[in-house]
Amino acid sequence: DQQVKQNSPSLSVQEGRISILNCDYTNSMFDYFLWYKKYPAEGPTFLISISSIKDKNEDGRFTVFLNKSAKHLSLHIVPSQPGDSAVYFCAASASGNTPLVFGKGTRLSVIA
Amino acid sequence: DTAVSQTPKYLVTQMGNDKSIKCEQNLGHDTMYWYKQDSKKFLKIMFSYNNKELIINETVPNRFSPKSPDKAHLNLHINSLELGDSAVYFCASRGIGWGKQETQYFGPGTRLLVL
């Protein structure tokens, strides 16, 4: 039973345009959400996070939106750059010392 | 400065062997984890240690035994390796402080191939 779902295995975007990566979750106990970026042969790198008390968090070109009623979050990258090409993992956790639950990832390709 | 490091990066071994993977973090974190990324690319938690004590042990065969000599290290020992153990194993440690308490920082991964 997947508690965190990334339904798009891949996404292709032109350089300079907006990339939108989506994530859905089922566990209403989740209150902290993160996005990780992963290059081949490297570990996941923390990108941006959002607490359930917020609906938006912005960090430079990266913005995460959270819609709690829909149990949906999205990562916006604008403008997209070729160096953004990687696999992006959505992750969620509940309060306390609970492990992260990851989605399956979305491979983003930014075409120059 | 490497925050979370793992050795070895690649490990190729025969079925039935015993092997260890080491992990070290220099972030001063209290909590460390082992994750397994299988062929379907899911990242799944295996173990979690807080200040050298085991706090989470997911459904993992008891051939896998984590060991934490101190809070900066969490090693993974695997006995009697099987073909299905082939995967990428990631170590992680957890950030502290408000707003960062759930952020985990990952090592580069150990690619294990069992022949």
JSON list of C-alpha atoms in Angstrom, two decimals:
[
{"chain": "A", "resi": 1, "resn": "ASP", "atom": "CA", "xyz": [0.00, 0.00, 0.00]},
{"chain": "A", "resi": 2, "resn": "GLN", "atom": "CA", "xyz": [1.70, 3.14, -1.24]},
{"chain": "A", "resi": 3, "resn": "GLN", "atom": "CA", "xyz": [1.17, 5.98, 1.17]},
{"chain": "A", "resi": 4, "resn": "VAL", "atom": "CA", "xyz": [3.06, 8.44, -1.03]},
{"chain": "A", "resi": 5, "resn": "LYS", "atom": "CA", "xyz": [2.42, 8.35, -4.76]},
{"chain": "A", "resi": 6, "resn": "GLN", "atom": "CA", "xyz": [4.14, 10.03, -7.65]},
{"chain": "A", "resi": 7, "resn": "ASN", "atom": "CA", "xyz": [2.04, 8.99, -10.60]},
{"chain": "A", "resi": 8, "resn": "SER", "atom": "CA", "xyz": [4.27, 10.44, -13.31]},
{"chain": "A", "resi": 9, "resn": "PRO", "atom": "CA", "xyz": [7.42, 8.36, -13.72]},
{"chain": "A", "resi": 10, "resn": "SER", "atom": "CA", "xyz": [8.91, 10.95, -16.06]},
{"chain": "A", "resi": 11, "resn": "LEU", "atom": "CA", "xyz": [8.54, 14.54, -17.19]},
{"chain": "A", "resi": 12, "resn": "SER", "atom": "CA", "xyz": [10.22, 16.42, -20.00]},
{"chain": "A", "resi": 13, "resn": "VAL", "atom": "CA", "xyz": [10.37, 20.24, -20.02]},
{"chain": "A", "resi": 14, "resn": "GLN", "atom": "CA", "xyz": [12.12, 22.83, -22.14]},
{"chain": "A", "resi": 15, "resn": "GLU", "atom": "CA", "xyz": [14.79, 24.96, -20.58]},
{"chain": "A", "resi": 16, "resn": "GLY", "atom": "CA", "xyz": [13.36, 28.19, -19.19]},
{"chain": "A", "resi": 17, "resn": "ARG", "atom": "CA", "xyz": [9.85, 26.82, -18.77]},
{"chain": "A", "resi": 18, "resn": "ILE", "atom": "CA", "xyz": [8.16, 25.73, -15.56]},
{"chain": "A", "resi": 19, "resn": "SER", "atom": "CA", "xyz": [8.47, 22.16, -14.27]},
{"chain": "A", "resi": 20, "resn": "ILE", "atom": "CA", "xyz": [5.63, 20.91, -12.09]},
{"chain": "A", "resi": 21, "resn": "LEU", "atom": "CA", "xyz": [6.09, 17.65, -10.22]},
{"chain": "A", "resi": 22, "resn": "ASN", "atom": "CA", "xyz": [3.13, 16.18, -8.37]},
{"chain": "A", "resi": 23, "resn": "CYS", "atom": "CA", "xyz": [2.75, 14.01, -5.31]},
{"chain": "A", "resi": 24, "resn": "ASP", "atom": "CA", "xyz": [-0.28, 12.54, -3.53]},
{"chain": "A", "resi": 25, "resn": "TYR", "atom": "CA", "xyz": [-0.45, 10.97, -0.10]},
{"chain": "A", "resi": 26, "resn": "THR", "atom": "CA", "xyz": [-3.01, 8.92, 1.74]},
{"chain": "A", "resi": 27, "resn": "ASN", "atom": "CA", "xyz": [-1.97, 9.05, 5.39]},
{"chain": "A", "resi": 28, "resn": "SER", "atom": "CA", "xyz": [-3.67, 11.99, 7.14]},
{"chain": "A", "resi": 29, "resn": "MET", "atom": "CA", "xyz": [-1.12, 11.73, 9.98]},
{"chain": "A", "resi": 30, "resn": "PHE", "atom": "CA", "xyz": [1.63, 13.07, 7.71]},
{"chain": "A", "resi": 31, "resn": "ASP", "atom": "CA", "xyz": [2.50, 16.61, 8.71]},
{"chain": "A", "resi": 32, "resn": "TYR", "atom": "CA", "xyz": [5.88, 17.23, 7.14]},
{"chain": "A", "resi": 33, "resn": "PHE", "atom": "CA", "xyz": [6.69, 16.91, 3.46]},
{"chain": "A", "resi": 34, "resn": "LEU", "atom": "CA", "xyz": [9.98, 17.01, 1.65]},
{"chain": "A", "resi": 35, "resn": "TRP", "atom": "CA", "xyz": [11.34, 16.91, -1.86]},
{"chain": "A", "resi": 36, "resn": "TYR", "atom": "CA", "xyz": [14.64, 15.26, -2.63]},
{"chain": "A", "resi": 37, "resn": "LYS", "atom": "CA", "xyz": [16.65, 15.39, -5.82]},
{"chain": "A", "resi": 38, "resn": "LYS", "atom": "CA", "xyz": [18.78, 12.46, -6.92]},
{"chain": "A", "resi": 39, "resn": "TYR", "atom": "CA", "xyz": [21.45, 12.27, -9.58]},
{"chain": "A", "resi": 40, "resn": "PRO", "atom": "CA", "xyz": [22.65, 8.87, -10.86]},
{"chain": "A", "resi": 41, "resn": "ALA", "atom": "CA", "xyz": [25.11, 7.10, -8.56]},
{"chain": "A", "resi": 42, "resn": "GLU", "atom": "CA", "xyz": [24.54, 9.64, -5.77]},
{"chain": "A", "resi": 43, "resn": "GLY", "atom": "CA", "xyz": [22.37, 9.73, -2.66]},
{"chain": "A", "resi": 44, "resn": "PRO", "atom": "CA", "xyz": [19.17, 11.79, -2.51]},
{"chain": "A", "resi": 45, "resn": "THR", "atom": "CA", "xyz": [19.83, 15.46, -1.74]},
{"chain": "A", "resi": 46, "resn": "PHE", "atom": "CA", "xyz": [17.37, 17.48, 0.31]},
{"chain": "A", "resi": 47, "resn": "LEU", "atom": "CA", "xyz": [15.78, 20.20, -1.79]},
{"chain": "A", "resi": 48, "resn": "ILE", "atom": "CA", "xyz": [12.87, 21.83, 0.00]},
{"chain": "A", "resi": 49, "resn": "SER", "atom": "CA", "xyz": [10.29, 21.00, 2.65]},
{"chain": "A", "resi": 50, "resn": "ILE", "atom": "CA", "xyz": [6.97, 22.18, 3.96]},
{"chain": "A", "resi": 51, "resn": "SER", "atom": "CA", "xyz": [5.15, 21.78, 7.23]},
{"chain": "A", "resi": 52, "resn": "SER", "atom": "CA", "xyz": [1.43, 21.07, 7.26]},
{"chain": "A", "resi": 53, "resn": "ILE", "atom": "CA", "xyz": [0.78, 24.43, 8.90]},
{"chain": "A", "resi": 54, "resn": "LYS", "atom": "CA", "xyz": [1.75, 26.13, 5.65]},
{"chain": "A", "resi": 55, "resn": "ASP", "atom": "CA", "xyz": [0.44, 25.87, 2.12]},
{"chain": "A", "resi": 56, "resn": "LYS", "atom": "CA", "xyz": [3.46, 27.27, 0.32]},
{"chain": "A", "resi": 57, "resn": "ASN", "atom": "CA", "xyz": [7.21, 27.41, 0.78]},
{"chain": "A", "resi": 58, "resn": "GLU", "atom": "CA", "xyz": [9.59, 29.09, -1.62]},
{"chain": "A", "resi": 59, "resn": "ASP", "atom": "CA", "xyz": [13.34, 28.82, -1.99]},
{"chain": "A", "resi": 60, "resn": "GLY", "atom": "CA", "xyz": [14.80, 30.51, -5.03]},
{"chain": "A", "resi": 61, "resn": "ARG", "atom": "CA", "xyz": [13.57, 28.77, -8.16]},
{"chain": "A", "resi": 62, "resn": "PHE", "atom": "CA", "xyz": [11.83, 26.06, -6.13]},
{"chain": "A", "resi": 63, "resn": "THR", "atom": "CA", "xyz": [8.37, 26.36, -4.63]},
{"chain": "A", "resi": 64, "resn": "VAL", "atom": "CA", "xyz": [6.40, 23.64, -2.90]},
{"chain": "A", "resi": 65, "resn": "PHE", "atom": "CA", "xyz": [2.62, 23.89, -2.60]},
{"chain": "A", "resi": 66, "resn": "LEU", "atom": "CA", "xyz": [0.58, 21.84, -0.16]},
{"chain": "A", "resi": 67, "resn": "ASN", "atom": "CA", "xyz": [-3.15, 21.20, -0.47]},
{"chain": "A", "resi": 68, "resn": "LYS", "atom": "CA", "xyz": [-4.08, 19.31, 2.69]},
{"chain": "A", "resi": 69, "resn": "SER", "atom": "CA", "xyz": [-7.72, 18.81, 1.83]},
{"chain": "A", "resi": 70, "resn": "ALA", "atom": "CA", "xyz": [-6.73, 17.11, -1.41]},
{"chain": "A", "resi": 71, "resn": "LYS", "atom": "CA", "xyz": [-3.71, 15.39, 0.19]},
{"chain": "A", "resi": 72, "resn": "HIS", "atom": "CA", "xyz": [-1.64, 16.72, -2.66]},
{"chain": "A", "resi": 73, "resn": "LEU", "atom": "CA", "xyz": [1.63, 18.58, -2.97]},
{"chain": "A", "resi": 74, "resn": "SER", "atom": "CA", "xyz": [3.55, 19.84, -5.91]},
{"chain": "A", "resi": 75, "resn": "LEU", "atom": "CA", "xyz": [7.03, 21.14, -6.63]},
{"chain": "A", "resi": 76, "resn": "HIS", "atom": "CA", "xyz": [7.40, 24.00, -9.08]},
{"chain": "A", "resi": 77, "resn": "ILE", "atom": "CA", "xyz": [10.76, 24.79, -10.66]},
{"chain": "A", "resi": 78, "resn": "VAL", "atom": "CA", "xyz": [10.95, 28.01, -12.60]},
{"chain": "A", "resi": 79, "resn": "PRO", "atom": "CA", "xyz": [12.81, 28.65, -14.74]},
{"chain": "A", "resi": 80, "resn": "SER", "atom": "CA", "xyz": [13.92, 25.07, -15.38]},
{"chain": "A", "resi": 81, "resn": "GLN", "atom": "CA", "xyz": [17.59, 24.52, -16.17]},
{"chain": "A", "resi": 82, "resn": "PRO", "atom": "CA", "xyz": [19.40, 21.54, -17.74]},
{"chain": "A", "resi": 83, "resn": "GLY", "atom": "CA", "xyz": [21.15, 20.95, -14.39]},
{"chain": "A", "resi": 84, "resn": "ASP", "atom": "CA", "xyz": [17.74, 20.28, -12.84]},
{"chain": "A", "resi": 85, "resn": "SER", "atom": "CA", "xyz": [17.55, 17.01, -14.79]},
{"chain": "A", "resi": 86, "resn": "ALA", "atom": "CA", "xyz": [17.39, 14.34, -12.09]},
{"chain": "A", "resi": 87, "resn": "VAL", "atom": "CA", "xyz": [14.96, 12.06, -10.28]},
{"chain": "A", "resi": 88, "resn": "TYR", "atom": "CA", "xyz": [12.79, 13.91, -7.77]},
{"chain": "A", "resi": 89, "resn": "PHE", "atom": "CA", "xyz": [11.42, 12.06, -4.76]},
{"chain": "A", "resi": 90, "resn": "CYS", "atom": "CA", "xyz": [8.52, 13.24, -2.67]},
{"chain": "A", "resi": 91, "resn": "ALA", "atom": "CA", "xyz": [8.65, 12.15, 1.00]},
{"chain": "A", "resi": 92, "resn": "ALA", "atom": "CA", "xyz": [6.41, 12.53, 4.02]},
{"chain": "A", "resi": 93, "resn": "SER", "atom": "CA", "xyz": [6.55, 11.92, 7.72]},
{"chain": "A", "resi": 94, "resn": "ALA", "atom": "CA", "xyz": [4.35, 12.15, 10.79]},
{"chain": "A", "resi": 95, "resn": "SER", "atom": "CA", "xyz": [5.35, 13.99, 13.97]},
{"chain": "A", "resi": 96, "resn": "GLY", "atom": "CA", "xyz": [7.85, 12.36, 16.22]},
{"chain": "A", "resi": 97, "resn": "ASN", "atom": "CA", "xyz": [10.71, 10.11, 15.37]},
{"chain": "A", "resi": 98, "resn": "THR", "atom": "CA", "xyz": [9.06, 8.46, 12.39]},
{"chain": "A", "resi": 99, "resn": "PRO", "atom": "CA", "xyz": [10.87, 7.48, 9.22]},
{"chain": "A", "resi": 100, "resn": "LEU", "atom": "CA", "xyz": [10.30, 9.17, 5.91]},
{"chain": "A", "resi": 101, "resn": "VAL", "atom": "CA", "xyz": [7.95, 7.48, 3.47]},
{"chain": "A", "resi": 102, "resn": "PHE", "atom": "CA", "xyz": [9.05, 8.01, -0.09]},
{"chain": "A", "resi": 103, "resn": "GLY", "atom": "CA", "xyz": [7.28, 8.09, -3.41]},
{"chain": "A", "resi": 104, "resn": "LYS", "atom": "CA", "xyz": [8.69, 6.21, -6.35]},
{"chain": "A", "resi": 105, "resn": "GLY", "atom": "CA", "xyz": [10.21, 9.30, -7.92]},
{"chain": "A", "resi": 106, "resn": "THR", "atom": "CA", "xyz": [9.72, 11.30, -11.11]},
{"chain": "A", "resi": 107, "resn": "ARG", "atom": "CA", "xyz": [12.54, 11.61, -13.62]},
{"chain": "A", "resi": 108, "resn": "LEU", "atom": "CA", "xyz": [12.74, 15.20, -14.86]},
{"chain": "A", "resi": 109, "resn": "SER", "atom": "CA", "xyz": [14.53, 15.94, -18.11]},
{"chain": "A", "resi": 110, "resn": "VAL", "atom": "CA", "xyz": [15.13, 19.58, -18.95]},
{"chain": "A", "resi": 111, "resn": "ILE", "atom": "CA", "xyz": [15.91, 20.00, -22.61]},
{"chain": "A", "resi": 112, "resn": "ALA", "atom": "CA", "xyz": [18.13, 22.82, -23.77]},
{"chain": "B", "resi": 1, "resn": "ASP", "atom": "CA", "xyz": [33.44, 18.12, 3.90]},
{"chain": "B", "resi": 2, "resn": "THR", "atom": "CA", "xyz": [31.35, 15.00, 3.43]},
{"chain": "B", "resi": 3, "resn": "ALA", "atom": "CA", "xyz": [28.33, 15.07, 5.75]},
{"chain": "B", "resi": 4, "resn": "VAL", "atom": "CA", "xyz": [27.21, 11.44, 5.48]},
{"chain": "B", "resi": 5, "resn": "SER", "atom": "CA", "xyz": [29.70, 8.96, 4.06]},
{"chain": "B", "resi": 6, "resn": "GLN", "atom": "CA", "xyz": [29.39, 5.26, 3.26]},
{"chain": "B", "resi": 7, "resn": "THR", "atom": "CA", "xyz": [31.93, 2.60, 2.43]},
{"chain": "B", "resi": 8, "resn": "PRO", "atom": "CA", "xyz": [32.23, 0.79, 0.18]},
{"chain": "B", "resi": 9, "resn": "LYS", "atom": "CA", "xyz": [30.48, 2.49, -2.72]},
{"chain": "B", "resi": 10, "resn": "TYR", "atom": "CA", "xyz": [30.30, -0.76, -4.68]},
{"chain": "B", "resi": 11, "resn": "LEU", "atom": "CA", "xyz": [30.20, -4.30, -3.35]},
{"chain": "B", "resi": 12, "resn": "VAL", "atom": "CA", "xyz": [30.08, -7.41, -5.49]},
{"chain": "B", "resi": 13, "resn": "THR", "atom": "CA", "xyz": [30.01, -10.71, -3.65]},
{"chain": "B", "resi": 14, "resn": "GLN", "atom": "CA", "xyz": [28.89, -14.32, -3.84]},
{"chain": "B", "resi": 15, "resn": "MET", "atom": "CA", "xyz": [25.73, -15.76, -2.37]},
{"chain": "B", "resi": 16, "resn": "GLY", "atom": "CA", "xyz": [26.20, -17.03, 1.16]},
{"chain": "B", "resi": 17, "resn": "ASN", "atom": "CA", "xyz": [28.95, -14.56, 2.08]},
{"chain": "B", "resi": 18, "resn": "ASP", "atom": "CA", "xyz": [28.83, -12.15, 5.01]},
{"chain": "B", "resi": 19, "resn": "LYS", "atom": "CA", "xyz": [29.52, -8.47, 4.35]},
{"chain": "B", "resi": 20, "resn": "SER", "atom": "CA", "xyz": [29.42, -5.13, 6.14]},
{"chain": "B", "resi": 21, "resn": "ILE", "atom": "CA", "xyz": [28.65, -1.59, 5.01]},
{"chain": "B", "resi": 22, "resn": "LYS", "atom": "CA", "xyz": [29.87, 1.33, 7.10]},
{"chain": "B", "resi": 23, "resn": "CYS", "atom": "CA", "xyz": [28.27, 4.72, 7.57]},
{"chain": "B", "resi": 24, "resn": "GLU", "atom": "CA", "xyz": [29.53, 7.82, 9.31]},
{"chain": "B", "resi": 25, "resn": "GLN", "atom": "CA", "xyz": [28.02, 11.28, 9.73]},
{"chain": "B", "resi": 26, "resn": "ASN", "atom": "CA", "xyz": [29.82, 14.41, 10.90]},
{"chain": "B", "resi": 27, "resn": "LEU", "atom": "CA", "xyz": [26.69, 16.51, 11.35]},
{"chain": "B", "resi": 28, "resn": "GLY", "atom": "CA", "xyz": [26.28, 15.88, 15.05]},
{"chain": "B", "resi": 29, "resn": "HIS", "atom": "CA", "xyz": [22.89, 14.24, 14.48]},
{"chain": "B", "resi": 30, "resn": "ASP", "atom": "CA", "xyz": [21.42, 11.84, 17.00]},
{"chain": "B", "resi": 31, "resn": "THR", "atom": "CA", "xyz": [19.34, 9.73, 14.61]},
{"chain": "B", "resi": 32, "resn": "MET", "atom": "CA", "xyz": [20.60, 7.58, 11.77]},
{"chain": "B", "resi": 33, "resn": "TYR", "atom": "CA", "xyz": [18.83, 5.31, 9.30]},
{"chain": "B", "resi": 34, "resn": "TRP", "atom": "CA", "xyz": [19.38, 2.59, 6.76]},
{"chain": "B", "resi": 35, "resn": "TYR", "atom": "CA", "xyz": [17.23, 2.55, 3.62]},
{"chain": "B", "resi": 36, "resn": "LYS", "atom": "CA", "xyz": [17.09, 0.04, 0.79]},
{"chain": "B", "resi": 37, "resn": "GLN", "atom": "CA", "xyz": [16.34, 1.04, -2.79]},
{"chain": "B", "resi": 38, "resn": "ASP", "atom": "CA", "xyz": [15.25, -2.05, -4.66]},
{"chain": "B", "resi": 39, "resn": "SER", "atom": "CA", "xyz": [14.97, -2.76, -8.38]},
{"chain": "B", "resi": 40, "resn": "LYS", "atom": "CA", "xyz": [11.60, -1.00, -8.48]},
{"chain": "B", "resi": 41, "resn": "LYS", "atom": "CA", "xyz": [13.37, 2.13, -7.20]},
{"chain": "B", "resi": 42, "resn": "PHE", "atom": "CA", "xyz": [11.38, 2.39, -3.97]},
{"chain": "B", "resi": 43, "resn": "LEU", "atom": "CA", "xyz": [13.33, 3.81, -1.05]},
{"chain": "B", "resi": 44, "resn": "LYS", "atom": "CA", "xyz": [12.25, 1.88, 2.03]},
{"chain": "B", "resi": 45, "resn": "ILE", "atom": "CA", "xyz": [13.28, 2.28, 5.64]},
{"chain": "B", "resi": 46, "resn": "MET", "atom": "CA", "xyz": [15.07, -0.68, 7.19]},
{"chain": "B", "resi": 47, "resn": "PHE", "atom": "CA", "xyz": [16.35, 0.55, 10.56]},
{"chain": "B", "resi": 48, "resn": "SER", "atom": "CA", "xyz": [16.50, 3.67, 12.64]},
{"chain": "B", "resi": 49, "resn": "TYR", "atom": "CA", "xyz": [18.87, 4.35, 15.54]},
{"chain": "B", "resi": 50, "resn": "ASN", "atom": "CA", "xyz": [18.65, 7.22, 17.99]},
{"chain": "B", "resi": 51, "resn": "ASN", "atom": "CA", "xyz": [21.73, 7.87, 20.08]},
{"chain": "B", "resi": 52, "resn": "LYS", "atom": "CA", "xyz": [23.02, 4.34, 19.54]},
{"chain": "B", "resi": 53, "resn": "GLU", "atom": "CA", "xyz": [19.68, 2.70, 20.37]},
{"chain": "B", "resi": 54, "resn": "LEU", "atom": "CA", "xyz": [17.50, 0.86, 17.89]},
{"chain": "B", "resi": 55, "resn": "ILE", "atom": "CA", "xyz": [14.12, 2.56, 17.60]},
{"chain": "B", "resi": 56, "resn": "ILE", "atom": "CA", "xyz": [12.71, 1.27, 14.31]},
{"chain": "B", "resi": 57, "resn": "ASN", "atom": "CA", "xyz": [13.16, -2.14, 12.81]},
{"chain": "B", "resi": 58, "resn": "GLU", "atom": "CA", "xyz": [10.95, -2.69, 9.81]},
{"chain": "B", "resi": 59, "resn": "THR", "atom": "CA", "xyz": [10.24, -6.14, 8.46]},
{"chain": "B", "resi": 60, "resn": "VAL", "atom": "CA", "xyz": [13.79, -7.01, 7.60]},
{"chain": "B", "resi": 61, "resn": "PRO", "atom": "CA", "xyz": [15.29, -10.53, 7.75]},
{"chain": "B", "resi": 62, "resn": "ASN", "atom": "CA", "xyz": [17.39, -11.08, 10.84]},
{"chain": "B", "resi": 63, "resn": "ARG", "atom": "CA", "xyz": [20.35, -11.72, 8.53]},
{"chain": "B", "resi": 64, "resn": "PHE", "atom": "CA", "xyz": [20.60, -7.93, 8.58]},
{"chain": "B", "resi": 65, "resn": "SER", "atom": "CA", "xyz": [22.06, -6.57, 11.80]},
{"chain": "B", "resi": 66, "resn": "PRO", "atom": "CA", "xyz": [22.77, -2.89, 12.33]},
{"chain": "B", "resi": 67, "resn": "LYS", "atom": "CA", "xyz": [25.42, -1.84, 14.80]},
{"chain": "B", "resi": 68, "resn": "SER", "atom": "CA", "xyz": [25.97, 1.63, 16.21]},
{"chain": "B", "resi": 69, "resn": "PRO", "atom": "CA", "xyz": [29.29, 1.93, 18.09]},
{"chain": "B", "resi": 70, "resn": "ASP", "atom": "CA", "xyz": [28.61, 5.63, 18.69]},
{"chain": "B", "resi": 71, "resn": "LYS", "atom": "CA", "xyz": [26.03, 8.13, 17.52]},
{"chain": "B", "resi": 72, "resn": "ALA", "atom": "CA", "xyz": [28.15, 9.17, 14.52]},
{"chain": "B", "resi": 73, "resn": "HIS", "atom": "CA", "xyz": [28.32, 5.66, 13.10]},
{"chain": "B", "resi": 74, "resn": "LEU", "atom": "CA", "xyz": [25.73, 3.14, 11.97]},
{"chain": "B", "resi": 75, "resn": "ASN", "atom": "CA", "xyz": [27.06, 0.04, 10.27]},
{"chain": "B", "resi": 76, "resn": "LEU", "atom": "CA", "xyz": [25.07, -2.67, 8.54]},
{"chain": "B", "resi": 77, "resn": "HIS", "atom": "CA", "xyz": [26.17, -6.28, 8.64]},
{"chain": "B", "resi": 78, "resn": "ILE", "atom": "CA", "xyz": [24.53, -8.81, 6.36]},
{"chain": "B", "resi": 79, "resn": "ASN", "atom": "CA", "xyz": [24.91, -12.55, 6.91]},
{"chain": "B", "resi": 80, "resn": "SER", "atom": "CA", "xyz": [24.39, -15.29, 4.33]},
{"chain": "B", "resi": 81, "resn": "LEU", "atom": "CA", "xyz": [23.79, -12.94, 1.43]},
{"chain": "B", "resi": 82, "resn": "GLU", "atom": "CA", "xyz": [21.03, -13.86, -1.02]},
{"chain": "B", "resi": 83, "resn": "LEU", "atom": "CA", "xyz": [20.40, -12.82, -4.60]},
{"chain": "B", "resi": 84, "resn": "GLY", "atom": "CA", "xyz": [17.43, -10.71, -3.48]},
{"chain": "B", "resi": 85, "resn": "ASP", "atom": "CA", "xyz": [19.69, -8.60, -1.29]},
{"chain": "B", "resi": 86, "resn": "SER", "atom": "CA", "xyz": [21.07, -6.95, -4.41]},
{"chain": "B", "resi": 87, "resn": "ALA", "atom": "CA", "xyz": [20.05, -3.30, -4.13]},
{"chain": "B", "resi": 88, "resn": "VAL", "atom": "CA", "xyz": [21.38, 0.13, -3.29]},
{"chain": "B", "resi": 89, "resn": "TYR", "atom": "CA", "xyz": [21.63, 0.77, 0.43]},
{"chain": "B", "resi": 90, "resn": "PHE", "atom": "CA", "xyz": [21.51, 4.33, 1.69]},
{"chain": "B", "resi": 91, "resn": "CYS", "atom": "CA", "xyz": [22.49, 5.59, 5.09]},
{"chain": "B", "resi": 92, "resn": "ALA", "atom": "CA", "xyz": [20.90, 8.82, 6.36]},
{"chain": "B", "resi": 93, "resn": "SER", "atom": "CA", "xyz": [20.95, 11.03, 9.42]},
{"chain": "B", "resi": 94, "resn": "ARG", "atom": "CA", "xyz": [18.29, 13.35, 10.69]},
{"chain": "B", "resi": 95, "resn": "GLY", "atom": "CA", "xyz": [18.51, 17.10, 11.10]},
{"chain": "B", "resi": 96, "resn": "ILE", "atom": "CA", "xyz": [17.64, 18.84, 14.32]},
{"chain": "B", "resi": 97, "resn": "GLY", "atom": "CA", "xyz": [16.09, 22.15, 15.16]},
{"chain": "B", "resi": 98, "resn": "TRP", "atom": "CA", "xyz": [12.65, 23.60, 14.48]},
{"chain": "B", "resi": 99, "resn": "GLY", "atom": "CA", "xyz": [11.56, 23.13, 10.92]},
{"chain": "B", "resi": 100, "resn": "LYS", "atom": "CA", "xyz": [14.40, 20.73, 10.24]},
{"chain": "B", "resi": 101, "resn": "GLN", "atom": "CA", "xyz": [13.61, 17.93, 12.62]},
{"chain": "B", "resi": 102, "resn": "GLU", "atom": "CA", "xyz": [12.31, 15.71, 9.87]},
{"chain": "B", "resi": 103, "resn": "THR", "atom": "CA", "xyz": [14.93, 16.55, 7.25]},
{"chain": "B", "resi": 104, "resn": "GLN", "atom": "CA", "xyz": [17.22, 13.66, 6.56]},
{"chain": "B", "resi": 105, "resn": "TYR", "atom": "CA", "xyz": [20.59, 13.82, 4.87]},
{"chain": "B", "resi": 106, "resn": "PHE", "atom": "CA", "xyz": [21.68, 10.87, 2.78]},
{"chain": "B", "resi": 107, "resn": "GLY", "atom": "CA", "xyz": [24.96, 9.20, 2.04]},
{"chain": "B", "resi": 108, "resn": "PRO", "atom": "CA", "xyz": [25.99, 8.39, -1.56]},
{"chain": "B", "resi": 109, "resn": "GLY", "atom": "CA", "xyz": [24.73, 4.82, -1.36]},
{"chain": "B", "resi": 110, "resn": "THR", "atom": "CA", "xyz": [26.35, 1.38, -1.50]},
{"chain": "B", "resi": 111, "resn": "ARG", "atom": "CA", "xyz": [25.55, -0.66, -4.58]},
{"chain": "B", "resi": 112, "resn": "LEU", "atom": "CA", "xyz": [25.44, -4.29, -3.54]},
{"chain": "B", "resi": 113, "resn": "LEU", "atom": "CA", "xyz": [25.39, -7.01, -6.18]},
{"chain": "B", "resi": 114, "resn": "VAL", "atom": "CA", "xyz": [25.05, -10.61, -5.03]},
{"chain": "B", "resi": 115, "resn": "LEU", "atom": "CA", "xyz": [26.04, -13.20, -7.63]}
]
